[in-house]
Amino acid sequence: MKRVVIVGATSGIGYESAKIFLQQGYVVGLAGRRTDNLKPLMEEFPQTTYSKQIDITQPEAPKLLSELIKEMGGMDIYLHVSGIGYQNITLDQQIEIDTVKTNCLGLTQMATTAYHHLSQNGGGQIAVVSSIAGTKGLGIAPSYSATKRYQSTYLQCLTQLSRMRNDNISFTDIRPGFVDTPLLRKANYPMKMKADYVAKKLYKAVVTKKRVAIIDWKFSLIVFFWRLIPTFLWERLKIVKN
Ligand SMILES: NC(=O)c1ccc[n+]([C@@H]2O[C@H](COP(=O)([O-])OP(=O)(O)OC[C@H]3O[C@@H](n4cnc5c(N)ncnc54)[C@H](OP(=O)(O)O)[C@@H]3O)[C@@H](O)[C@H]2O)c1
């Protein structure tokens, strides 16, 4: 049986993805801070679930991830879903710093731990849920948009590094559009997708080892068109305001 570790499995896209991997017969390591939320999955799939409370911003997070992998007897796929994001039109400094800590420091701590484990054990796959927000700088959510760009670029760097080193690790960058989860609950975005729908697309992208997956086709179109907008014009646009 294949083993997948999902960090950020306690809510939203991560929780729905964990459900699908479990239904498909995977052994799943579930992590996040609110491990109480994992009880329904642990009770439904007692033989194939493991869990660990991990705060990815803390220095002990890499050690805890390694412990979880050991308890599972190894890992084939690392799926990183954890993330925070806010609209921050007032440019509250604490929001900016917290977002950088979770989305950049947190991802870096976890992805490097996963990379070293996989490279020392014959290879595998690392998948990260970034966002379409990383494809253009969004003024209403500066740190969110910039940290999602960091995540996508970091994955590109690791992809090239893995090939240079023959580490046999593949990478999947999952970029959803707007999803109806607690992350967006307070914000008024159009065309919100259901988390279980996004999780199905995520699962397919991971098992087919897609390098980059924008979810879904409507958001692919949006990204295609907003990439065509010249910078001087983009920086004068009012994108969304609540
Ligand atoms: N919702 C959207 O529209 C949308 C669109 C594109 C991309 N995304 C991305 O999708 C991912 C999941 O978000 P979601 O929409 O499903 O929101 P969500 O329901 O709020 O889930 C966020 C997840 O991140 C985890 N997390 C946050 N801070 C953490 C920390 N310090 N340590 C460990 N885990 C942490 C949370 O777990 P704990 O709180 O239990 O720690 C939770 O499991 C995020 O990376 C987000 O940027 C979301």
PDB file of C-alpha atoms and ligand atoms in Angstrom:
ATOM      1  CA  MET A   1       0.000   0.000   0.000  1.00  0.00           C
ATOM      2  CA  LYS A   2       1.250   3.478  -0.867  1.00  0.00           C
ATOM      3  CA  ARG A   3       1.833   5.931   1.970  1.00  0.00           C
ATOM      4  CA  VAL A   4       1.021   9.627   1.798  1.00  0.00           C
ATOM      5  CA  VAL A   5       1.642  12.259   4.455  1.00  0.00           C
ATOM      6  CA  ILE A   6      -0.758  15.212   4.339  1.00  0.00           C
ATOM      7  CA  VAL A   7       0.237  18.265   6.360  1.00  0.00           C
ATOM      8  CA  GLY A   8      -2.728  20.610   6.675  1.00  0.00           C
ATOM      9  CA  ALA A   9      -5.241  17.746   6.778  1.00  0.00           C
ATOM     10  CA  THR A  10      -7.363  19.164   9.602  1.00  0.00           C
ATOM     11  CA  SER A  11      -9.669  21.337   7.482  1.00  0.00           C
ATOM     12  CA  GLY A  12     -10.855  22.367   4.033  1.00  0.00           C
ATOM     13  CA  ILE A  13      -8.975  21.058   0.977  1.00  0.00           C
ATOM     14  CA  GLY A  14      -6.553  18.972   3.069  1.00  0.00           C
ATOM     15  CA  TYR A  15      -9.330  17.191   4.956  1.00  0.00           C
ATOM     16  CA  GLU A  16     -11.264  16.375   1.776  1.00  0.00           C
ATOM     17  CA  SER A  17      -8.072  15.176   0.060  1.00  0.00           C
ATOM     18  CA  ALA A  18      -7.235  12.925   3.014  1.00  0.00           C
ATOM     19  CA  LYS A  19     -10.697  11.379   2.717  1.00  0.00           C
ATOM     20  CA  ILE A  20     -10.100  10.534  -0.958  1.00  0.00           C
ATOM     21  CA  PHE A  21      -6.632   9.040  -0.404  1.00  0.00           C
ATOM     22  CA  LEU A  22      -8.085   6.889   2.406  1.00  0.00           C
ATOM     23  CA  GLN A  23     -11.023   5.764   0.252  1.00  0.00           C
ATOM     24  CA  GLN A  24      -8.511   4.812  -2.466  1.00  0.00           C
ATOM     25  CA  GLY A  25      -6.667   2.520  -0.042  1.00  0.00           C
ATOM     26  CA  TYR A  26      -3.637   4.632   0.842  1.00  0.00           C
ATOM     27  CA  VAL A  27      -2.010   4.662   4.265  1.00  0.00           C
ATOM     28  CA  VAL A  28      -2.329   8.306   5.285  1.00  0.00           C
ATOM     29  CA  GLY A  29      -0.365  10.351   7.827  1.00  0.00           C
ATOM     30  CA  LEU A  30      -2.484  13.312   8.896  1.00  0.00           C
ATOM     31  CA  ALA A  31      -1.014  16.453  10.431  1.00  0.00           C
ATOM     32  CA  GLY A  32      -1.890  19.982  11.500  1.00  0.00           C
ATOM     33  CA  ARG A  33      -2.350  21.822  14.784  1.00  0.00           C
ATOM     34  CA  ARG A  34      -6.044  20.958  15.406  1.00  0.00           C
ATOM     35  CA  THR A  35      -5.699  17.173  15.497  1.00  0.00           C
ATOM     36  CA  ASP A  36      -9.113  16.880  17.198  1.00  0.00           C
ATOM     37  CA  ASN A  37     -10.608  17.616  13.780  1.00  0.00           C
ATOM     38  CA  LEU A  38      -9.076  14.377  12.474  1.00  0.00           C
ATOM     39  CA  LYS A  39     -11.108  12.093  14.775  1.00  0.00           C
ATOM     40  CA  PRO A  40     -13.859  11.251  12.233  1.00  0.00           C
ATOM     41  CA  LEU A  41     -11.260  10.116   9.666  1.00  0.00           C
ATOM     42  CA  MET A  42      -9.249   8.196  12.260  1.00  0.00           C
ATOM     43  CA  GLU A  43     -12.414   6.421  13.443  1.00  0.00           C
ATOM     44  CA  GLU A  44     -13.587   5.564   9.925  1.00  0.00           C
ATOM     45  CA  PHE A  45     -10.152   4.311   8.802  1.00  0.00           C
ATOM     46  CA  PRO A  46      -8.464   3.023  11.990  1.00  0.00           C
ATOM     47  CA  GLN A  47      -6.097   0.629  10.161  1.00  0.00           C
ATOM     48  CA  THR A  48      -4.714   3.121   7.659  1.00  0.00           C
ATOM     49  CA  THR A  49      -4.463   6.443   9.511  1.00  0.00           C
ATOM     50  CA  TYR A  50      -1.671   7.947  11.579  1.00  0.00           C
ATOM     51  CA  SER A  51      -1.682  11.441  13.016  1.00  0.00           C
ATOM     52  CA  LYS A  52       0.681  14.002  14.484  1.00  0.00           C
ATOM     53  CA  GLN A  53       0.156  17.476  15.865  1.00  0.00           C
ATOM     54  CA  ILE A  54       2.517  19.722  13.916  1.00  0.00           C
ATOM     55  CA  ASP A  55       2.771  23.496  13.818  1.00  0.00           C
ATOM     56  CA  ILE A  56       4.857  24.018  10.690  1.00  0.00           C
ATOM     57  CA  THR A  57       6.149  27.407  11.892  1.00  0.00           C
ATOM     58  CA  GLN A  58       7.892  25.895  14.920  1.00  0.00           C
ATOM     59  CA  PRO A  59      11.518  24.667  15.021  1.00  0.00           C
ATOM     60  CA  GLU A  60      10.480  21.145  16.101  1.00  0.00           C
ATOM     61  CA  ALA A  61       8.244  20.667  13.019  1.00  0.00           C
ATOM     62  CA  PRO A  62      10.870  18.807  10.907  1.00  0.00           C
ATOM     63  CA  LYS A  63      11.553  16.371  13.765  1.00  0.00           C
ATOM     64  CA  LEU A  64       7.825  15.726  14.200  1.00  0.00           C
ATOM     65  CA  LEU A  65       7.379  15.100  10.478  1.00  0.00           C
ATOM     66  CA  SER A  66      10.278  12.606  10.531  1.00  0.00           C
ATOM     67  CA  GLU A  67       8.663  10.846  13.511  1.00  0.00           C
ATOM     68  CA  LEU A  68       5.344  10.567  11.679  1.00  0.00           C
ATOM     69  CA  ILE A  69       7.074   9.107   8.607  1.00  0.00           C
ATOM     70  CA  LYS A  70       8.868   6.575  10.820  1.00  0.00           C
ATOM     71  CA  GLU A  71       5.644   5.561  12.566  1.00  0.00           C
ATOM     72  CA  MET A  72       4.084   4.933   9.126  1.00  0.00           C
ATOM     73  CA  GLY A  73       7.013   2.757   8.080  1.00  0.00           C
ATOM     74  CA  GLY A  74       7.986   5.225   5.319  1.00  0.00           C
ATOM     75  CA  MET A  75       6.445   7.714   2.890  1.00  0.00           C
ATOM     76  CA  ASP A  76       5.911   7.660  -0.882  1.00  0.00           C
ATOM     77  CA  ILE A  77       4.126  10.996  -1.297  1.00  0.00           C
ATOM     78  CA  TYR A  78       4.383  14.201   0.734  1.00  0.00           C
ATOM     79  CA  LEU A  79       1.358  16.477   0.252  1.00  0.00           C
ATOM     80  CA  HIS A  80       1.683  19.968   1.718  1.00  0.00           C
ATOM     81  CA  VAL A  81      -1.667  21.740   2.084  1.00  0.00           C
ATOM     82  CA  SER A  82      -1.074  23.943   5.147  1.00  0.00           C
ATOM     83  CA  GLY A  83      -1.392  27.627   4.540  1.00  0.00           C
ATOM     84  CA  ILE A  84      -2.971  30.848   5.741  1.00  0.00           C
ATOM     85  CA  GLY A  85      -4.146  33.866   3.787  1.00  0.00           C
ATOM     86  CA  TYR A  86      -6.005  37.114   4.361  1.00  0.00           C
ATOM     87  CA  GLN A  87      -7.100  40.142   2.479  1.00  0.00           C
ATOM     88  CA  ASN A  88      -4.990  42.889   4.026  1.00  0.00           C
ATOM     89  CA  ILE A  89      -5.895  46.235   2.521  1.00  0.00           C
ATOM     90  CA  THR A  90      -4.773  48.046   5.709  1.00  0.00           C
ATOM     91  CA  LEU A  91      -1.384  46.309   5.394  1.00  0.00           C
ATOM     92  CA  ASP A  92      -1.460  45.065   8.984  1.00  0.00           C
ATOM     93  CA  GLN A  93       2.176  44.152   9.632  1.00  0.00           C
ATOM     94  CA  GLN A  94       1.444  41.146  11.867  1.00  0.00           C
ATOM     95  CA  ILE A  95      -0.743  39.542   9.187  1.00  0.00           C
ATOM     96  CA  GLU A  96       2.052  39.948   6.649  1.00  0.00           C
ATOM     97  CA  ILE A  97       4.671  38.412   8.969  1.00  0.00           C
ATOM     98  CA  ASP A  98       2.450  35.511  10.087  1.00  0.00           C
ATOM     99  CA  THR A  99       1.642  34.674   6.472  1.00  0.00           C
ATOM    100  CA  VAL A 100       5.324  34.638   5.511  1.00  0.00           C
ATOM    101  CA  LYS A 101       6.118  32.405   8.504  1.00  0.00           C
ATOM    102  CA  THR A 102       3.437  29.839   7.657  1.00  0.00           C
ATOM    103  CA  ASN A 103       3.598  29.823   3.874  1.00  0.00           C
ATOM    104  CA  CYS A 104       7.365  30.314   3.354  1.00  0.00           C
ATOM    105  CA  LEU A 105       9.189  29.187   6.498  1.00  0.00           C
ATOM    106  CA  GLY A 106       6.627  26.427   7.136  1.00  0.00           C
ATOM    107  CA  LEU A 107       6.749  25.053   3.602  1.00  0.00           C
ATOM    108  CA  THR A 108      10.557  25.219   3.512  1.00  0.00           C
ATOM    109  CA  GLN A 109      10.938  23.305   6.793  1.00  0.00           C
ATOM    110  CA  MET A 110       8.528  20.586   5.675  1.00  0.00           C
ATOM    111  CA  ALA A 111       9.577  20.287   2.027  1.00  0.00           C
ATOM    112  CA  THR A 112      13.276  19.988   2.867  1.00  0.00           C
ATOM    113  CA  THR A 113      12.532  17.290   5.446  1.00  0.00           C
ATOM    114  CA  ALA A 114      10.379  15.409   2.931  1.00  0.00           C
ATOM    115  CA  TYR A 115      13.002  15.852   0.188  1.00  0.00           C
ATOM    116  CA  HIS A 116      15.826  14.433   2.323  1.00  0.00           C
ATOM    117  CA  HIS A 117      13.690  11.484   3.404  1.00  0.00           C
ATOM    118  CA  LEU A 118      12.692  10.644  -0.178  1.00  0.00           C
ATOM    119  CA  SER A 119      16.171  11.115  -1.627  1.00  0.00           C
ATOM    120  CA  GLN A 120      17.595   8.736   0.989  1.00  0.00           C
ATOM    121  CA  ASN A 121      14.879   6.149   0.320  1.00  0.00           C
ATOM    122  CA  GLY A 122      14.797   5.734  -3.443  1.00  0.00           C
ATOM    123  CA  GLY A 123      12.614   8.717  -4.401  1.00  0.00           C
ATOM    124  CA  GLY A 124       8.925   9.579  -4.412  1.00  0.00           C
ATOM    125  CA  GLN A 125       6.730  12.626  -4.874  1.00  0.00           C
ATOM    126  CA  ILE A 126       6.222  16.031  -3.256  1.00  0.00           C
ATOM    127  CA  ALA A 127       2.974  17.894  -3.972  1.00  0.00           C
ATOM    128  CA  VAL A 128       2.173  21.388  -2.699  1.00  0.00           C
ATOM    129  CA  VAL A 129      -1.082  23.327  -2.732  1.00  0.00           C
ATOM    130  CA  SER A 130      -0.003  26.826  -3.748  1.00  0.00           C
ATOM    131  CA  SER A 131      -2.627  29.034  -5.476  1.00  0.00           C
ATOM    132  CA  ILE A 132      -3.486  30.935  -8.619  1.00  0.00           C
ATOM    133  CA  ALA A 133      -2.812  33.967  -6.361  1.00  0.00           C
ATOM    134  CA  GLY A 134       0.892  33.270  -6.920  1.00  0.00           C
ATOM    135  CA  THR A 135       0.653  33.848 -10.654  1.00  0.00           C
ATOM    136  CA  LYS A 136       0.176  37.646 -10.379  1.00  0.00           C
ATOM    137  CA  GLY A 137       0.818  40.144  -7.558  1.00  0.00           C
ATOM    138  CA  LEU A 138      -2.542  40.885  -5.898  1.00  0.00           C
ATOM    139  CA  GLY A 139      -2.683  44.238  -4.063  1.00  0.00           C
ATOM    140  CA  ILE A 140      -5.514  43.165  -1.767  1.00  0.00           C
ATOM    141  CA  ALA A 141      -3.492  40.262  -0.345  1.00  0.00           C
ATOM    142  CA  PRO A 142       0.198  41.151  -0.652  1.00  0.00           C
ATOM    143  CA  SER A 143       1.840  38.528   1.568  1.00  0.00           C
ATOM    144  CA  TYR A 144      -0.577  35.786   0.468  1.00  0.00           C
ATOM    145  CA  SER A 145       0.064  36.422  -3.200  1.00  0.00           C
ATOM    146  CA  ALA A 146       3.847  36.745  -2.757  1.00  0.00           C
ATOM    147  CA  THR A 147       4.188  33.686  -0.514  1.00  0.00           C
ATOM    148  CA  LYS A 148       2.223  31.563  -2.978  1.00  0.00           C
ATOM    149  CA  ARG A 149       4.645  32.681  -5.701  1.00  0.00           C
ATOM    150  CA  TYR A 150       7.474  31.640  -3.370  1.00  0.00           C
ATOM    151  CA  GLN A 151       5.918  28.181  -2.991  1.00  0.00           C
ATOM    152  CA  SER A 152       5.620  27.652  -6.751  1.00  0.00           C
ATOM    153  CA  THR A 153       9.148  28.907  -7.387  1.00  0.00           C
ATOM    154  CA  TYR A 154      10.543  26.784  -4.561  1.00  0.00           C
ATOM    155  CA  LEU A 155       8.977  23.709  -6.104  1.00  0.00           C
ATOM    156  CA  GLN A 156      10.483  24.588  -9.486  1.00  0.00           C
ATOM    157  CA  CYS A 157      13.907  24.879  -7.829  1.00  0.00           C
ATOM    158  CA  LEU A 158      13.528  21.484  -6.152  1.00  0.00           C
ATOM    159  CA  THR A 159      12.402  19.924  -9.440  1.00  0.00           C
ATOM    160  CA  GLN A 160      15.574  21.076 -11.161  1.00  0.00           C
ATOM    161  CA  LEU A 161      17.730  20.131  -8.165  1.00  0.00           C
ATOM    162  CA  SER A 162      16.275  16.643  -8.005  1.00  0.00           C
ATOM    163  CA  ARG A 163      17.082  16.091 -11.700  1.00  0.00           C
ATOM    164  CA  MET A 164      20.629  17.422 -11.221  1.00  0.00           C
ATOM    165  CA  ARG A 165      21.167  15.048  -8.304  1.00  0.00           C
ATOM    166  CA  ASN A 166      19.249  12.091  -9.790  1.00  0.00           C
ATOM    167  CA  ASP A 167      17.117  11.929  -6.665  1.00  0.00           C
ATOM    168  CA  ASN A 168      14.104  10.425  -8.450  1.00  0.00           C
ATOM    169  CA  ILE A 169      11.592  12.801  -6.836  1.00  0.00           C
ATOM    170  CA  SER A 170       8.691  14.210  -8.833  1.00  0.00           C
ATOM    171  CA  PHE A 171       6.879  17.436  -7.959  1.00  0.00           C
ATOM    172  CA  THR A 172       3.303  18.615  -8.341  1.00  0.00           C
ATOM    173  CA  ASP A 173       2.271  22.242  -7.907  1.00  0.00           C
ATOM    174  CA  ILE A 174      -1.485  22.446  -7.311  1.00  0.00           C
ATOM    175  CA  ARG A 175      -2.953  25.897  -7.913  1.00  0.00           C
ATOM    176  CA  PRO A 176      -6.638  26.127  -7.031  1.00  0.00           C
ATOM    177  CA  GLY A 177      -8.820  29.122  -7.776  1.00  0.00           C
ATOM    178  CA  PHE A 178     -11.300  30.252  -5.125  1.00  0.00           C
ATOM    179  CA  VAL A 179     -12.498  27.481  -2.800  1.00  0.00           C
ATOM    180  CA  ASP A 180     -15.255  27.615  -0.207  1.00  0.00           C
ATOM    181  CA  THR A 181     -13.231  26.803   2.939  1.00  0.00           C
ATOM    182  CA  PRO A 182     -12.631  28.573   6.292  1.00  0.00           C
ATOM    183  CA  LEU A 183      -9.691  30.397   4.619  1.00  0.00           C
ATOM    184  CA  LEU A 184     -12.065  32.388   2.404  1.00  0.00           C
ATOM    185  CA  ARG A 185     -15.078  32.402   4.698  1.00  0.00           C
ATOM    186  CA  LYS A 186     -14.898  36.125   5.458  1.00  0.00           C
ATOM    187  CA  ALA A 187     -14.030  37.195   1.923  1.00  0.00           C
ATOM    188  CA  ASN A 188     -16.478  37.775  -0.855  1.00  0.00           C
ATOM    189  CA  TYR A 189     -14.948  35.993  -3.874  1.00  0.00           C
ATOM    190  CA  PRO A 190     -16.889  34.904  -6.952  1.00  0.00           C
ATOM    191  CA  MET A 191     -17.066  31.380  -8.446  1.00  0.00           C
ATOM    192  CA  LYS A 192     -16.088  29.582  -5.231  1.00  0.00           C
ATOM    193  CA  MET A 193     -15.610  25.830  -5.730  1.00  0.00           C
ATOM    194  CA  LYS A 194     -16.520  23.148  -3.181  1.00  0.00           C
ATOM    195  CA  ALA A 195     -13.574  21.641  -1.287  1.00  0.00           C
ATOM    196  CA  ASP A 196     -14.532  18.043  -2.165  1.00  0.00           C
ATOM    197  CA  TYR A 197     -14.611  18.936  -5.895  1.00  0.00           C
ATOM    198  CA  VAL A 198     -11.143  20.494  -5.619  1.00  0.00           C
ATOM    199  CA  ALA A 199      -9.871  17.480  -3.674  1.00  0.00           C
ATOM    200  CA  LYS A 200     -10.949  15.135  -6.498  1.00  0.00           C
ATOM    201  CA  LYS A 201      -8.993  17.220  -9.018  1.00  0.00           C
ATOM    202  CA  LEU A 202      -6.039  17.382  -6.630  1.00  0.00           C
ATOM    203  CA  TYR A 203      -6.029  13.586  -6.249  1.00  0.00           C
ATOM    204  CA  LYS A 204      -6.005  13.116 -10.015  1.00  0.00           C
ATOM    205  CA  ALA A 205      -3.154  15.616 -10.445  1.00  0.00           C
ATOM    206  CA  VAL A 206      -1.082  13.845  -7.790  1.00  0.00           C
ATOM    207  CA  VAL A 207      -1.602  10.278  -9.033  1.00  0.00           C
ATOM    208  CA  THR A 208      -0.928  11.277 -12.643  1.00  0.00           C
ATOM    209  CA  LYS A 209       2.167  13.192 -11.436  1.00  0.00           C
ATOM    210  CA  LYS A 210       1.122  16.383 -13.175  1.00  0.00           C
ATOM    211  CA  ARG A 211       3.848  18.991 -12.769  1.00  0.00           C
ATOM    212  CA  VAL A 212       1.467  21.988 -12.480  1.00  0.00           C
ATOM    213  CA  ALA A 213      -2.316  21.740 -12.068  1.00  0.00           C
ATOM    214  CA  ILE A 214      -4.577  24.782 -12.045  1.00  0.00           C
ATOM    215  CA  ILE A 215      -7.980  23.865 -10.574  1.00  0.00           C
ATOM    216  CA  ASP A 216     -10.260  24.110 -12.407  1.00  0.00           C
ATOM    217  CA  TRP A 217     -10.559  24.915 -16.144  1.00  0.00           C
ATOM    218  CA  LYS A 218     -12.398  28.208 -15.471  1.00  0.00           C
ATOM    219  CA  PHE A 219      -9.515  29.437 -13.341  1.00  0.00           C
ATOM    220  CA  SER A 220      -7.030  28.206 -15.970  1.00  0.00           C
ATOM    221  CA  LEU A 221      -8.734  30.572 -18.391  1.00  0.00           C
ATOM    222  CA  ILE A 222      -8.609  33.455 -15.910  1.00  0.00           C
ATOM    223  CA  VAL A 223      -4.898  32.878 -15.289  1.00  0.00           C
ATOM    224  CA  PHE A 224      -4.265  32.671 -19.032  1.00  0.00           C
ATOM    225  CA  PHE A 225      -5.935  36.036 -19.614  1.00  0.00           C
ATOM    226  CA  TRP A 226      -4.567  37.918 -16.617  1.00  0.00           C
ATOM    227  CA  ARG A 227      -1.047  36.810 -17.584  1.00  0.00           C
ATOM    228  CA  LEU A 228      -1.581  38.671 -20.874  1.00  0.00           C
ATOM    229  CA  ILE A 229      -2.239  41.963 -19.071  1.00  0.00           C
ATOM    230  CA  PRO A 230       0.868  44.166 -19.299  1.00  0.00           C
ATOM    231  CA  THR A 231       2.497  45.112 -15.978  1.00  0.00           C
ATOM    232  CA  PHE A 232       1.920  48.869 -16.333  1.00  0.00           C
ATOM    233  CA  LEU A 233      -1.811  48.176 -16.720  1.00  0.00           C
ATOM    234  CA  TRP A 234      -2.038  45.435 -14.075  1.00  0.00           C
ATOM    235  CA  GLU A 235      -0.535  47.742 -11.435  1.00  0.00           C
ATOM    236  CA  ARG A 236      -3.276  50.298 -12.081  1.00  0.00           C
ATOM    237  CA  LEU A 237      -6.169  47.830 -11.772  1.00  0.00           C
ATOM    238  CA  LYS A 238      -8.567  47.672  -8.819  1.00  0.00           C
ATOM    239  CA  ILE A 239      -8.985  43.891  -8.521  1.00  0.00           C
ATOM    240  CA  VAL A 240     -11.486  43.123  -5.713  1.00  0.00           C
ATOM    241  CA  LYS A 241     -12.628  45.120  -2.746  1.00  0.00           C
ATOM    242  CA  ASN A 242     -14.984  43.872  -0.006  1.00  0.00           C
TER     243      ASN A 242
HETATM  244  N1  LIG B   1      -9.614  28.441  -0.105  1.00  0.00           N
HETATM  245  C1  LIG B   1      -9.118  28.901  -1.255  1.00  0.00           C
HETATM  246  O1  LIG B   1      -9.775  29.631  -1.995  1.00  0.00           O
HETATM  247  C2  LIG B   1      -7.733  28.506  -1.696  1.00  0.00           C
HETATM  248  C3  LIG B   1      -7.353  28.797  -3.005  1.00  0.00           C
HETATM  249  C4  LIG B   1      -6.083  28.458  -3.440  1.00  0.00           C
HETATM  250  C5  LIG B   1      -5.207  27.851  -2.575  1.00  0.00           C
HETATM  251  N2  LIG B   1      -5.592  27.581  -1.288  1.00  0.00           N
HETATM  252  C6  LIG B   1      -4.610  26.956  -0.400  1.00  0.00           C
HETATM  253  O2  LIG B   1      -5.106  25.729   0.038  1.00  0.00           O
HETATM  254  C7  LIG B   1      -4.487  25.398   1.277  1.00  0.00           C
HETATM  255  C8  LIG B   1      -5.549  24.901   2.238  1.00  0.00           C
HETATM  256  O3  LIG B   1      -6.424  25.966   2.539  1.00  0.00           O
HETATM  257  P1  LIG B   1      -7.988  25.780   2.741  1.00  0.00           P
HETATM  258  O4  LIG B   1      -8.631  26.683   1.775  1.00  0.00           O
HETATM  259  O5  LIG B   1      -8.345  24.356   2.765  1.00  0.00           O
HETATM  260  O6  LIG B   1      -8.178  26.492   4.172  1.00  0.00           O
HETATM  261  P2  LIG B   1      -8.368  25.920   5.621  1.00  0.00           P
HETATM  262  O7  LIG B   1      -9.594  25.094   5.694  1.00  0.00           O
HETATM  263  O8  LIG B   1      -8.241  27.101   6.514  1.00  0.00           O
HETATM  264  O9  LIG B   1      -7.123  24.939   5.842  1.00  0.00           O
HETATM  265  C9  LIG B   1      -5.863  25.400   6.172  1.00  0.00           C
HETATM  266  C10 LIG B   1      -5.036  24.236   6.658  1.00  0.00           C
HETATM  267  O10 LIG B   1      -3.708  24.720   6.924  1.00  0.00           O
HETATM  268  C11 LIG B   1      -3.326  24.271   8.195  1.00  0.00           C
HETATM  269  N3  LIG B   1      -2.388  25.186   8.825  1.00  0.00           N
HETATM  270  C12 LIG B   1      -2.468  26.537   8.922  1.00  0.00           C
HETATM  271  N4  LIG B   1      -1.450  27.006   9.673  1.00  0.00           N
HETATM  272  C13 LIG B   1      -0.726  25.914  10.052  1.00  0.00           C
HETATM  273  C14 LIG B   1       0.418  25.736  10.849  1.00  0.00           C
HETATM  274  N5  LIG B   1       1.056  26.771  11.436  1.00  0.00           N
HETATM  275  N6  LIG B   1       0.893  24.483  11.039  1.00  0.00           N
HETATM  276  C15 LIG B   1       0.278  23.426  10.460  1.00  0.00           C
HETATM  277  N7  LIG B   1      -0.802  23.528   9.689  1.00  0.00           N
HETATM  278  C16 LIG B   1      -1.309  24.764   9.503  1.00  0.00           C
HETATM  279  C17 LIG B   1      -4.620  24.201   8.995  1.00  0.00           C
HETATM  280  O11 LIG B   1      -4.459  23.310  10.076  1.00  0.00           O
HETATM  281  P3  LIG B   1      -4.436  23.742  11.628  1.00  0.00           P
HETATM  282  O12 LIG B   1      -5.122  25.055  11.762  1.00  0.00           O
HETATM  283  O13 LIG B   1      -5.118  22.605  12.305  1.00  0.00           O
HETATM  284  O14 LIG B   1      -2.991  23.808  11.974  1.00  0.00           O
HETATM  285  C18 LIG B   1      -5.567  23.640   7.951  1.00  0.00           C
HETATM  286  O15 LIG B   1      -5.489  22.243   7.911  1.00  0.00           O
HETATM  287  C19 LIG B   1      -3.753  26.667   1.747  1.00  0.00           C
HETATM  288  O16 LIG B   1      -2.378  26.525   1.474  1.00  0.00           O
HETATM  289  C20 LIG B   1      -4.356  27.748   0.872  1.00  0.00           C
HETATM  290  O17 LIG B   1      -3.472  28.813   0.639  1.00  0.00           O
HETATM  291  C21 LIG B   1      -6.837  27.881  -0.841  1.00  0.00           C
END
